[in-house]
Amino acid sequence: MALILTRGGFALPGTSLNFKTGTWRVQKPYHRHLSAPCHAVCPAGEDAQAYIAKVDEGHFQQAWETLVAVNPLPAVTGRVCHHPCESACNRGQFDEPLAIHKIERLLGDQAIEQGWAYPVEKPRKSALRVAVVGAGPAGLSAAYHLVRRGYNVTLFDQLPEPGGILRTALPAYRLPRLVLDAEVGRLLAVGIDFRPHHRLGRDVSLDELKADYSAVFLGPGDQKSREWSIDGVVQRDLHVGLDLLKEWVAMGSVPQCKSVAIVGGGNTAIDLSRILKRAGVGEVHVVTHQALPGPDIPKEEAMSAIRREIDQALEEGVVIHTHRGIRRLILRGEKVVGVELVHMKKMEKGGKKQTIAFEGTETVLHVDQVIPAVGQEVDPFGMETLLHQKNAFEVDHWGRIAGQDGIFVGGDARTGSSGTVSGAIGDGRRAAEAIDAFLREDKAPEENEAPTLAFERLNLNYYEHAPRQREVVLPVDKRLGCEEIEGGLSISQVSLEARRCFSCGNCFACDNCWTLCPDQAVLKTKELASDGSHYVFDYDYCKGCGLCANECPCGFIAVEEEI
Amino acid sequence: MTADTAPSIPDLRNSQLRFRAMESGHRACLGCGQALAARLVTESAGPDVMIANATGCLEIFTTPWPESAWRIPWMHSLFENTGAIASGMEAALKAQGKSTKVIAQGGDGGTFDIGFQALSGMLERGHNVLYVCYDNEAYMNTGIQRSSSTPHAAMTTTSPPGKERMGKRHLKKDIISIIAAHHIPYAATASVAYPSDLRKKVRRALAIEGPTFLQIHAPCPLGWGHEGDQSIAVARLAVQTGLFPIIELERGRLAGAMPLRDIKPVTDYLKAQQRFRHLFQDDPRAREELEHLQALADHNIEVYGLRGEAPDKLDSEGADTVQRGGVRWA
């Protein structure tokens, strides 16, 4: 660094620099990078603060690289994720949360458009081989993170094309197929050996995989619909929610009827209700014993579907009956002509949670079809020896099964899964880390999470209110086919949005400490920088007043006792 | 930057891209508002200045013999004659045909009280000098005695609250109006809580040929009774409550005022300082003084038209907004 001496006389022997006021200090300021709330809650483990900082600097490709170091499918998750990051965003307590998922989506889309290469090297031929079963979000994520760590990966899937649930069950109005094909295609091209038409237990066995590969990751998802009946009664032409959804996604058709009741409160129920509406079904009812999700509703009492999707379904004319259950199927012969609804709520009774029906609240709903969408479980085919009759895999945080060295599981197939795409992507990444540790015979990985920066630690005086950028949404009367409903933000909108970020817990080089230190004890290492931590404390002169910590907008400076 | 290529701290200090007129190593207390204000003033003024410094904390803590924190020509005379000394320096420079600007600086004691006559003369004679008053509202250097700048009802060692009085009996002298009455080209108030505004005003004043005046509100943690890390927070509240209006006067006329977006009750400001502690006891006189101080703030808001009409990027909320990369509006 060149010495830049500004004008001004300076008699060195007589300067006050001889007097080290740092000796007065009883406490000292230091830089401390805390986790932003968006980072702490992301099921995939994304550090949104980190990539939004890059966007704010104008480095979009670097932002994307930061993002895909954790989640290789941002164009997908930017569209389908329920973005808990935005619910946790500290800015939500100030004006409106950042549109994090829109920034993520733009970065994903830009990467596809500009052909940015994944920051990954092709594994060496001699590297160890790992098998990944299931090319859904968990499997794709695991495969990618294993390649990043230098392993040769073979990815098996029973279907002709990769994507898993993203391809088979997500309607194109939520996730356009062009985006899915582009992003997954680019992901496989990093050097993943993809083997379609391979079903575990039919085309390849678990024992073969164990013999041929150093480790195995299973991301089979939930392929089997849960049993459903009303007191043992089922209509003859029973269709199951997820199967219908898959049928529509694959073929674009569903059985015709005039009115339908869908049972369930999850994303499958909501997706299906909207699809039936598009297919011309006059009346579509969703029956759930849960409540509409909202800030005051405990998570376990709320529908598990994404609020945004529920709102759009309501806009499109779907009727949702909350806190209702089906008491009785009204059949003529073996065909449904209606259902008897009853007020229902999940409550504590006799020491355990039960769904209780309240007598005297029965009403009749005339529909000619009832479709259960009450959840899925693992199809044990080919994995019976691991499941022991259970309907999900018992694994630890890293996807390890007790007593099964070298086998890892993630995604919907594990117990306690959040049932989300981003959760599965996080599972895949963690399992890849665990596999890496296992193969290097290293000790088990550790989650190194910094504490989260609380809203109260921000100094809000230094931030200005600014409205959240809005996307274009397809009007209800135009939502007939597969056209995507929610638009993205433009590059300039995303830049404005990134400027709104509080940068919780991480320096954004605002110069406050440098400007406000009464003792010139904060020095800058660069004349102008927009990344963090390029300030240095000169402890020779810092008196430890703590002004910098108090006036740091984002909680990056803390004070600790020195004596 | 790796450890090998990183410059040493002294090298780093010498390559900071700002003018360091007042160096580290001075003996100001922790979190001193005046040290910060003086640093901001001199770094925005640049190297082509000379300083006449009144007696006071700033003079004492920057120049303990045999050291000096100043990198610019700097002269200390007496408590009462800073205005006269600055006048003489300016006249001498003028006679030599030099354009070096003279800055006179003093505390509220040296400005409002002891040096007032010399200051008034300097303004009256129209010397090309910027006079900066660091207003910390009492004689802090000698042990927190009241000055004519001490706000009403504040506790000092010479205005203690007790049976007879609730702190200082008299009002804070309206110095800016008195200065403005000299019909000088530019007089303004500023606060350390708004450094961009402060720097802009220094540059604006220095660009003017003729006498200019700047009154800077600078908290004294020791005298006001708050922790050093609260200096900016307290100074900010003084502005946000309306007790210290941020204004500009040109030729005696109000030319600008920082609008207040969210006006805070004066108790927010008073509570933060021990010098107003006696106003929060259960005493009807204390309640009356709180109302009195609120009325003084309301009066300021009214006469200077401080109430903002809509969010403004230069109002009391917007003026201190920071951005990535350290970009400020001034």
Tab-separated table of C-alpha atoms in Angstrom, chain A residues 118-472:
chain	number	residue	atom	x	y	z
A	118	TYR	CA	-21.103	-23.902	-11.367
A	119	PRO	CA	-17.929	-23.254	-9.343
A	120	VAL	CA	-17.085	-26.970	-9.330
A	121	GLU	CA	-14.263	-29.006	-10.818
A	122	LYS	CA	-14.918	-32.338	-12.509
A	123	PRO	CA	-13.880	-35.142	-10.128
A	124	ARG	CA	-10.766	-37.124	-10.973
A	125	LYS	CA	-11.356	-40.567	-12.510
A	126	SER	CA	-9.547	-42.208	-9.616
A	127	ALA	CA	-11.752	-40.549	-6.994
A	128	LEU	CA	-14.031	-42.666	-4.824
A	129	ARG	CA	-17.483	-43.482	-6.161
A	130	VAL	CA	-20.734	-42.695	-4.370
A	131	ALA	CA	-24.219	-43.840	-5.420
A	132	VAL	CA	-27.196	-41.527	-5.037
A	133	VAL	CA	-30.685	-42.973	-5.387
A	134	GLY	CA	-33.480	-40.617	-6.401
A	135	ALA	CA	-33.018	-37.535	-8.577
A	136	GLY	CA	-35.346	-35.330	-6.571
A	137	PRO	CA	-34.252	-32.264	-4.605
A	138	ALA	CA	-32.449	-34.293	-1.903
A	139	GLY	CA	-30.648	-36.578	-4.359
A	140	LEU	CA	-29.667	-33.753	-6.719
A	141	SER	CA	-28.342	-31.722	-3.824
A	142	ALA	CA	-26.389	-34.652	-2.367
A	143	ALA	CA	-24.934	-35.527	-5.786
A	144	TYR	CA	-23.862	-31.937	-6.441
A	145	HIS	CA	-22.256	-31.474	-3.039
A	146	LEU	CA	-20.421	-34.788	-3.404
A	147	VAL	CA	-19.039	-33.715	-6.794
A	148	ARG	CA	-17.973	-30.420	-5.209
A	149	ARG	CA	-16.025	-32.475	-2.707
A	150	GLY	CA	-14.333	-34.415	-5.494
A	151	TYR	CA	-16.285	-37.684	-5.591
A	152	ASN	CA	-17.542	-39.546	-8.646
A	153	VAL	CA	-21.298	-39.721	-8.338
A	154	THR	CA	-23.770	-42.029	-10.039
A	155	LEU	CA	-27.347	-40.835	-9.724
A	156	PHE	CA	-30.139	-43.402	-10.160
A	157	ASP	CA	-33.794	-42.649	-10.771
A	158	GLN	CA	-36.666	-44.844	-11.857
A	159	LEU	CA	-38.103	-42.150	-14.144
A	160	PRO	CA	-36.774	-41.181	-17.567
A	161	GLU	CA	-35.972	-37.631	-16.458
A	162	PRO	CA	-34.435	-36.060	-13.353
A	163	GLY	CA	-36.247	-33.800	-10.921
A	164	GLY	CA	-38.338	-36.166	-8.803
A	165	ILE	CA	-41.259	-34.458	-7.136
A	166	LEU	CA	-40.330	-31.167	-8.837
A	167	ARG	CA	-41.176	-32.747	-12.168
A	168	THR	CA	-43.946	-35.160	-11.225
A	169	ALA	CA	-46.080	-33.140	-8.844
A	170	LEU	CA	-45.359	-29.421	-9.096
A	171	PRO	CA	-47.773	-27.691	-11.459
A	172	ALA	CA	-46.079	-25.686	-14.198
A	173	TYR	CA	-47.831	-22.504	-13.112
A	174	ARG	CA	-45.643	-22.692	-9.992
A	175	LEU	CA	-42.517	-24.054	-11.648
A	176	PRO	CA	-42.238	-23.708	-15.447
A	177	ARG	CA	-40.710	-26.797	-17.014
A	178	LEU	CA	-38.233	-24.728	-19.019
A	179	VAL	CA	-36.735	-23.453	-15.773
A	180	LEU	CA	-36.659	-26.900	-14.193
A	181	ASP	CA	-35.082	-28.507	-17.281
A	182	ALA	CA	-32.502	-25.762	-17.606
A	183	GLU	CA	-31.396	-25.705	-13.993
A	184	VAL	CA	-31.381	-29.478	-13.415
A	185	GLY	CA	-29.719	-30.027	-16.800
A	186	ARG	CA	-26.923	-27.613	-15.943
A	187	LEU	CA	-26.567	-29.209	-12.531
A	188	LEU	CA	-26.118	-32.725	-13.957
A	189	ALA	CA	-23.529	-31.368	-16.391
A	190	VAL	CA	-21.085	-30.643	-13.550
A	191	GLY	CA	-20.075	-34.265	-13.901
A	192	ILE	CA	-22.863	-36.369	-12.399
A	193	ASP	CA	-23.384	-39.736	-14.076
A	194	PHE	CA	-27.194	-39.875	-14.368
A	195	ARG	CA	-28.828	-43.293	-14.870
A	196	PRO	CA	-32.544	-42.963	-15.600
A	197	HIS	CA	-34.937	-45.959	-15.694
A	198	HIS	CA	-33.160	-47.538	-12.732
A	199	ARG	CA	-35.445	-48.489	-9.909
A	200	LEU	CA	-33.967	-49.653	-6.654
A	201	GLY	CA	-34.991	-53.268	-6.050
A	202	ARG	CA	-35.836	-53.866	-9.708
A	203	ASP	CA	-32.916	-52.734	-11.868
A	204	VAL	CA	-30.323	-52.414	-9.180
A	205	SER	CA	-30.255	-53.766	-5.649
A	206	LEU	CA	-29.111	-52.135	-2.454
A	207	ASP	CA	-26.512	-54.900	-1.976
A	208	GLU	CA	-25.053	-54.229	-5.424
A	209	LEU	CA	-24.786	-50.537	-4.632
A	210	LYS	CA	-23.113	-51.289	-1.320
A	211	ALA	CA	-20.639	-53.554	-3.073
A	212	ASP	CA	-19.870	-51.252	-6.029
A	213	TYR	CA	-19.782	-47.862	-4.290
A	214	SER	CA	-17.966	-46.486	-1.278
A	215	ALA	CA	-21.136	-44.931	0.108
A	216	VAL	CA	-24.825	-44.721	-0.757
A	217	PHE	CA	-27.254	-41.822	-0.375
A	218	LEU	CA	-30.961	-42.586	-0.523
A	219	GLY	CA	-33.430	-39.869	-1.390
A	220	PRO	CA	-36.430	-41.936	-2.443
A	221	GLY	CA	-39.097	-39.499	-1.274
A	222	ASP	CA	-42.599	-40.522	-0.227
A	223	GLN	CA	-44.057	-42.554	-3.063
A	224	LYS	CA	-46.941	-44.363	-1.364
A	225	SER	CA	-50.210	-42.680	-0.463
A	226	ARG	CA	-51.423	-43.160	3.093
A	227	GLU	CA	-54.439	-45.420	3.553
A	228	TRP	CA	-57.680	-43.491	3.698
A	229	SER	CA	-61.261	-44.415	4.497
A	230	ILE	CA	-64.167	-43.086	6.493
A	231	ASP	CA	-64.868	-45.716	9.142
A	232	GLY	CA	-63.641	-48.340	6.702
A	233	VAL	CA	-65.872	-47.143	3.847
A	234	VAL	CA	-64.344	-46.082	0.532
A	235	GLN	CA	-66.046	-45.307	-2.743
A	236	ARG	CA	-65.305	-47.596	-5.669
A	237	ASP	CA	-63.813	-44.964	-7.989
A	238	LEU	CA	-61.301	-43.727	-5.423
A	239	HIS	CA	-58.617	-41.427	-6.790
A	240	VAL	CA	-55.782	-40.348	-4.569
A	241	GLY	CA	-54.653	-36.723	-4.519
A	242	LEU	CA	-50.990	-37.025	-5.391
A	243	ASP	CA	-51.674	-39.589	-8.132
A	244	LEU	CA	-54.185	-37.244	-9.746
A	245	LEU	CA	-51.746	-34.395	-9.462
A	246	LYS	CA	-49.035	-36.440	-11.128
A	247	GLU	CA	-51.460	-37.506	-13.827
A	248	TRP	CA	-52.371	-33.920	-14.586
A	249	VAL	CA	-48.781	-32.764	-14.581
A	250	ALA	CA	-47.780	-35.601	-16.912
A	251	MET	CA	-50.836	-35.816	-19.159
A	252	GLY	CA	-52.701	-32.579	-18.622
A	253	SER	CA	-55.985	-34.329	-17.859
A	254	VAL	CA	-58.034	-35.312	-14.804
A	255	PRO	CA	-61.271	-37.265	-14.455
A	256	GLN	CA	-64.251	-35.065	-15.156
A	257	CYS	CA	-66.810	-34.264	-12.491
A	258	LYS	CA	-69.067	-31.354	-11.513
A	259	SER	CA	-68.100	-30.902	-7.918
A	260	VAL	CA	-65.393	-32.302	-5.732
A	261	ALA	CA	-64.251	-32.341	-2.112
A	262	ILE	CA	-60.529	-32.699	-1.449
A	263	VAL	CA	-59.539	-33.875	1.999
A	264	GLY	CA	-56.306	-32.446	3.406
A	265	GLY	CA	-54.568	-29.196	4.167
A	266	GLY	CA	-51.204	-29.657	2.516
A	267	ASN	CA	-49.699	-28.435	-0.733
A	268	THR	CA	-50.975	-31.464	-2.620
A	269	ALA	CA	-54.560	-30.639	-1.649
A	270	ILE	CA	-54.171	-27.001	-2.657
A	271	ASP	CA	-52.317	-27.725	-5.922
A	272	LEU	CA	-54.936	-30.294	-6.849
A	273	SER	CA	-57.822	-27.967	-6.028
A	274	ARG	CA	-56.421	-25.329	-8.356
A	275	ILE	CA	-55.772	-27.831	-11.107
A	276	LEU	CA	-59.337	-29.143	-10.917
A	277	LYS	CA	-60.579	-25.572	-11.135
A	278	ARG	CA	-58.492	-25.101	-14.277
A	279	ALA	CA	-59.812	-28.402	-15.698
A	280	GLY	CA	-63.344	-27.012	-15.512
A	281	VAL	CA	-64.716	-28.527	-12.306
A	282	GLY	CA	-67.466	-26.157	-11.154
A	283	GLU	CA	-67.199	-26.484	-7.407
A	284	VAL	CA	-63.960	-27.351	-5.686
A	285	HIS	CA	-63.982	-27.750	-1.898
A	286	VAL	CA	-60.999	-28.370	0.351
A	287	VAL	CA	-61.831	-29.921	3.704
A	288	THR	CA	-59.270	-29.703	6.492
A	289	HIS	CA	-59.427	-29.982	10.251
A	290	GLN	CA	-56.683	-27.354	10.452
A	291	ALA	CA	-56.872	-23.565	10.324
A	292	LEU	CA	-55.633	-21.111	7.714
A	293	PRO	CA	-52.002	-20.336	8.511
A	294	GLY	CA	-51.484	-16.945	10.106
A	295	PRO	CA	-49.228	-15.181	12.576
A	296	ASP	CA	-51.416	-16.066	15.578
A	297	ILE	CA	-51.994	-19.694	14.666
A	298	PRO	CA	-49.595	-22.246	16.157
A	299	LYS	CA	-47.763	-24.138	13.444
A	300	GLU	CA	-49.241	-27.519	14.354
A	301	GLU	CA	-52.799	-26.189	14.058
A	302	ALA	CA	-52.295	-24.525	10.677
A	303	MET	CA	-52.604	-26.024	7.214
A	304	SER	CA	-49.177	-27.086	6.012
A	305	ALA	CA	-49.730	-25.633	2.534
A	306	ILE	CA	-47.848	-22.439	1.646
A	307	ARG	CA	-49.922	-19.365	2.539
A	308	ARG	CA	-49.269	-17.733	-0.839
A	309	GLU	CA	-50.661	-20.801	-2.632
A	310	ILE	CA	-53.708	-20.901	-0.356
A	311	ASP	CA	-54.418	-17.238	-1.084
A	312	GLN	CA	-54.117	-17.784	-4.814
A	313	ALA	CA	-56.434	-20.821	-4.600
A	314	LEU	CA	-59.022	-18.712	-2.763
A	315	GLU	CA	-58.684	-16.010	-5.429
A	316	GLU	CA	-59.325	-18.634	-8.077
A	317	GLY	CA	-62.587	-19.683	-6.426
A	318	VAL	CA	-61.613	-22.723	-4.379
A	319	VAL	CA	-63.703	-23.027	-1.201
A	320	ILE	CA	-61.743	-24.025	1.881
A	321	HIS	CA	-63.609	-25.502	4.855
A	322	THR	CA	-61.294	-25.116	7.825
A	323	HIS	CA	-61.793	-26.938	11.120
A	324	ARG	CA	-63.998	-29.466	9.308
A	325	GLY	CA	-63.788	-33.188	8.870
A	326	ILE	CA	-65.786	-35.805	7.027
A	327	ARG	CA	-68.044	-37.780	9.306
A	328	ARG	CA	-69.681	-39.971	6.649
A	329	LEU	CA	-69.567	-40.604	2.929
A	330	ILE	CA	-73.039	-40.411	1.367
A	331	LEU	CA	-73.089	-43.153	-1.235
A	332	ARG	CA	-75.615	-44.237	-3.865
A	333	GLY	CA	-74.498	-47.756	-4.564
A	334	GLU	CA	-70.724	-47.391	-4.502
A	335	LYS	CA	-70.634	-43.878	-5.925
A	336	VAL	CA	-70.299	-40.721	-3.865
A	337	VAL	CA	-73.120	-38.195	-3.987
A	338	GLY	CA	-72.074	-36.161	-0.988
A	339	VAL	CA	-70.294	-35.958	2.319
A	340	GLU	CA	-71.381	-35.140	5.792
A	341	LEU	CA	-69.106	-32.476	7.255
A	342	VAL	CA	-68.599	-31.878	10.939
A	343	HIS	CA	-66.691	-29.279	12.951
A	344	MET	CA	-63.403	-30.803	13.981
A	345	LYS	CA	-60.356	-29.708	15.866
A	346	LYS	CA	-57.152	-31.312	17.006
A	347	MET	CA	-57.060	-31.080	20.795
A	348	GLU	CA	-55.513	-32.539	23.859
A	349	LYS	CA	-57.740	-35.314	25.202
A	350	GLY	CA	-56.803	-38.009	27.637
A	351	GLY	CA	-53.177	-36.904	27.551
A	352	LYS	CA	-52.684	-37.017	23.790
A	353	LYS	CA	-53.554	-35.008	20.714
A	354	GLN	CA	-56.708	-36.182	19.049
A	355	THR	CA	-58.962	-34.905	16.312
A	356	ILE	CA	-62.292	-34.364	17.984
A	357	ALA	CA	-65.588	-34.065	16.104
A	358	PHE	CA	-68.237	-31.859	17.729
A	359	GLU	CA	-71.652	-33.459	17.776
A	360	GLY	CA	-74.537	-31.402	16.456
A	361	THR	CA	-72.487	-29.476	13.865
A	362	GLU	CA	-73.008	-31.810	10.920
A	363	THR	CA	-73.832	-30.362	7.487
A	364	VAL	CA	-74.175	-32.020	4.090
A	365	LEU	CA	-72.055	-31.074	1.087
A	366	HIS	CA	-73.198	-32.442	-2.278
A	367	VAL	CA	-70.236	-33.461	-4.364
A	368	ASP	CA	-69.763	-36.243	-6.869
A	369	GLN	CA	-66.158	-36.975	-5.996
A	370	VAL	CA	-64.102	-37.125	-2.805
A	371	ILE	CA	-60.320	-37.108	-3.171
A	372	PRO	CA	-58.067	-37.759	-0.204
A	373	ALA	CA	-54.781	-35.855	-0.123
A	374	VAL	CA	-53.813	-36.844	3.381
A	375	GLY	CA	-50.138	-37.510	2.958
A	376	GLN	CA	-47.579	-39.928	1.681
A	377	GLU	CA	-45.125	-42.366	3.112
A	378	VAL	CA	-42.056	-44.231	1.966
A	379	ASP	CA	-42.561	-47.074	-0.461
A	380	PRO	CA	-40.304	-49.712	1.141
A	381	PHE	CA	-39.726	-51.566	-2.174
A	382	GLY	CA	-36.040	-52.449	-2.423
A	383	MET	CA	-35.210	-50.947	0.982
A	384	GLU	CA	-37.073	-53.348	3.284
A	385	THR	CA	-33.943	-54.307	5.195
A	386	LEU	CA	-33.370	-50.690	6.226
A	387	LEU	CA	-36.907	-49.740	7.112
A	388	HIS	CA	-37.850	-52.555	9.489
A	389	GLN	CA	-41.578	-52.170	8.752
A	390	LYS	CA	-41.510	-48.463	9.540
A	391	ASN	CA	-42.872	-45.894	7.108
A	392	ALA	CA	-39.900	-43.521	7.300
A	393	PHE	CA	-36.139	-43.748	7.912
A	394	GLU	CA	-34.820	-43.059	11.392
A	395	VAL	CA	-31.749	-40.872	10.828
A	396	ASP	CA	-29.687	-38.347	12.703
A	397	HIS	CA	-29.014	-34.703	11.744
A	398	TRP	CA	-26.473	-35.839	9.139
A	399	GLY	CA	-28.689	-38.472	7.515
A	400	ARG	CA	-26.894	-41.409	9.123
A	401	ILE	CA	-28.807	-44.585	10.037
A	402	ALA	CA	-27.692	-46.176	13.278
A	403	GLY	CA	-25.798	-49.420	12.573
A	404	GLN	CA	-25.660	-48.850	8.796
A	405	ASP	CA	-22.220	-47.506	7.987
A	406	GLY	CA	-22.001	-45.918	4.575
A	407	ILE	CA	-25.750	-45.486	4.049
A	408	PHE	CA	-27.258	-42.035	4.306
A	409	VAL	CA	-30.836	-40.848	3.845
A	410	GLY	CA	-32.413	-37.442	3.283
A	411	GLY	CA	-35.504	-35.678	1.995
A	412	ASP	CA	-39.129	-36.614	2.586
A	413	ALA	CA	-38.222	-40.233	3.356
A	414	ARG	CA	-36.676	-39.448	6.724
A	415	THR	CA	-38.585	-39.028	9.961
A	416	GLY	CA	-39.143	-35.435	10.952
A	417	SER	CA	-38.752	-34.167	7.403
A	418	SER	CA	-40.238	-30.727	6.827
A	419	GLY	CA	-41.697	-31.996	3.567
A	420	THR	CA	-40.240	-29.056	1.681
A	421	VAL	CA	-37.944	-28.767	-1.319
A	422	SER	CA	-35.506	-26.554	0.551
A	423	GLY	CA	-35.480	-28.958	3.507
A	424	ALA	CA	-34.572	-31.806	1.151
A	425	ILE	CA	-31.798	-29.712	-0.412
A	426	GLY	CA	-30.400	-29.061	3.066
A	427	ASP	CA	-30.569	-32.789	3.847
A	428	GLY	CA	-28.630	-33.569	0.687
A	429	ARG	CA	-25.910	-31.060	1.542
A	430	ARG	CA	-25.518	-32.270	5.126
A	431	ALA	CA	-25.436	-35.901	4.029
A	432	ALA	CA	-22.729	-35.059	1.469
A	433	GLU	CA	-20.682	-33.504	4.280
A	434	ALA	CA	-21.230	-36.581	6.442
A	435	ILE	CA	-20.311	-38.908	3.560
A	436	ASP	CA	-17.133	-36.917	2.969
A	437	ALA	CA	-16.218	-37.202	6.645
A	438	PHE	CA	-17.052	-40.922	6.620
A	439	LEU	CA	-14.913	-41.626	3.559
A	440	ARG	CA	-11.977	-39.617	4.831
A	441	GLU	CA	-12.404	-41.464	8.126
A	442	ASP	CA	-12.529	-38.046	9.671
A	443	LYS	CA	-14.474	-37.266	12.753
A	444	ALA	CA	-18.128	-36.497	12.378
A	445	PRO	CA	-18.907	-33.040	10.993
A	446	GLU	CA	-20.073	-30.336	13.357
A	447	GLU	CA	-22.633	-27.663	12.775
A	448	ASN	CA	-20.803	-24.413	13.314
A	449	GLU	CA	-23.613	-21.942	13.772
A	450	ALA	CA	-23.031	-18.445	15.101
A	451	PRO	CA	-25.807	-17.034	17.303
A	452	THR	CA	-28.486	-15.070	15.477
A	453	LEU	CA	-28.572	-11.279	15.558
A	454	ALA	CA	-31.729	-10.154	17.352
A	455	PHE	CA	-33.746	-7.218	16.053
A	456	GLU	CA	-33.003	-5.241	19.235
A	457	ARG	CA	-29.262	-5.275	18.466
A	458	LEU	CA	-29.750	-3.244	15.281
A	459	ASN	CA	-29.340	0.533	15.432
A	460	LEU	CA	-32.349	1.518	13.349
A	461	ASN	CA	-31.435	5.215	13.275
A	462	TYR	CA	-29.122	4.489	10.384
A	463	TYR	CA	-31.685	2.808	8.148
A	464	GLU	CA	-34.328	4.508	6.080
A	465	HIS	CA	-37.774	3.166	5.312
A	466	ALA	CA	-38.179	1.845	1.770
A	467	PRO	CA	-41.016	-0.110	0.210
A	468	ARG	CA	-40.573	-3.720	-0.820
A	469	GLN	CA	-40.340	-4.213	-4.582
A	470	ARG	CA	-43.439	-5.857	-6.058
A	471	GLU	CA	-43.611	-8.470	-8.772
A	472	VAL	CA	-46.248	-8.760	-11.487
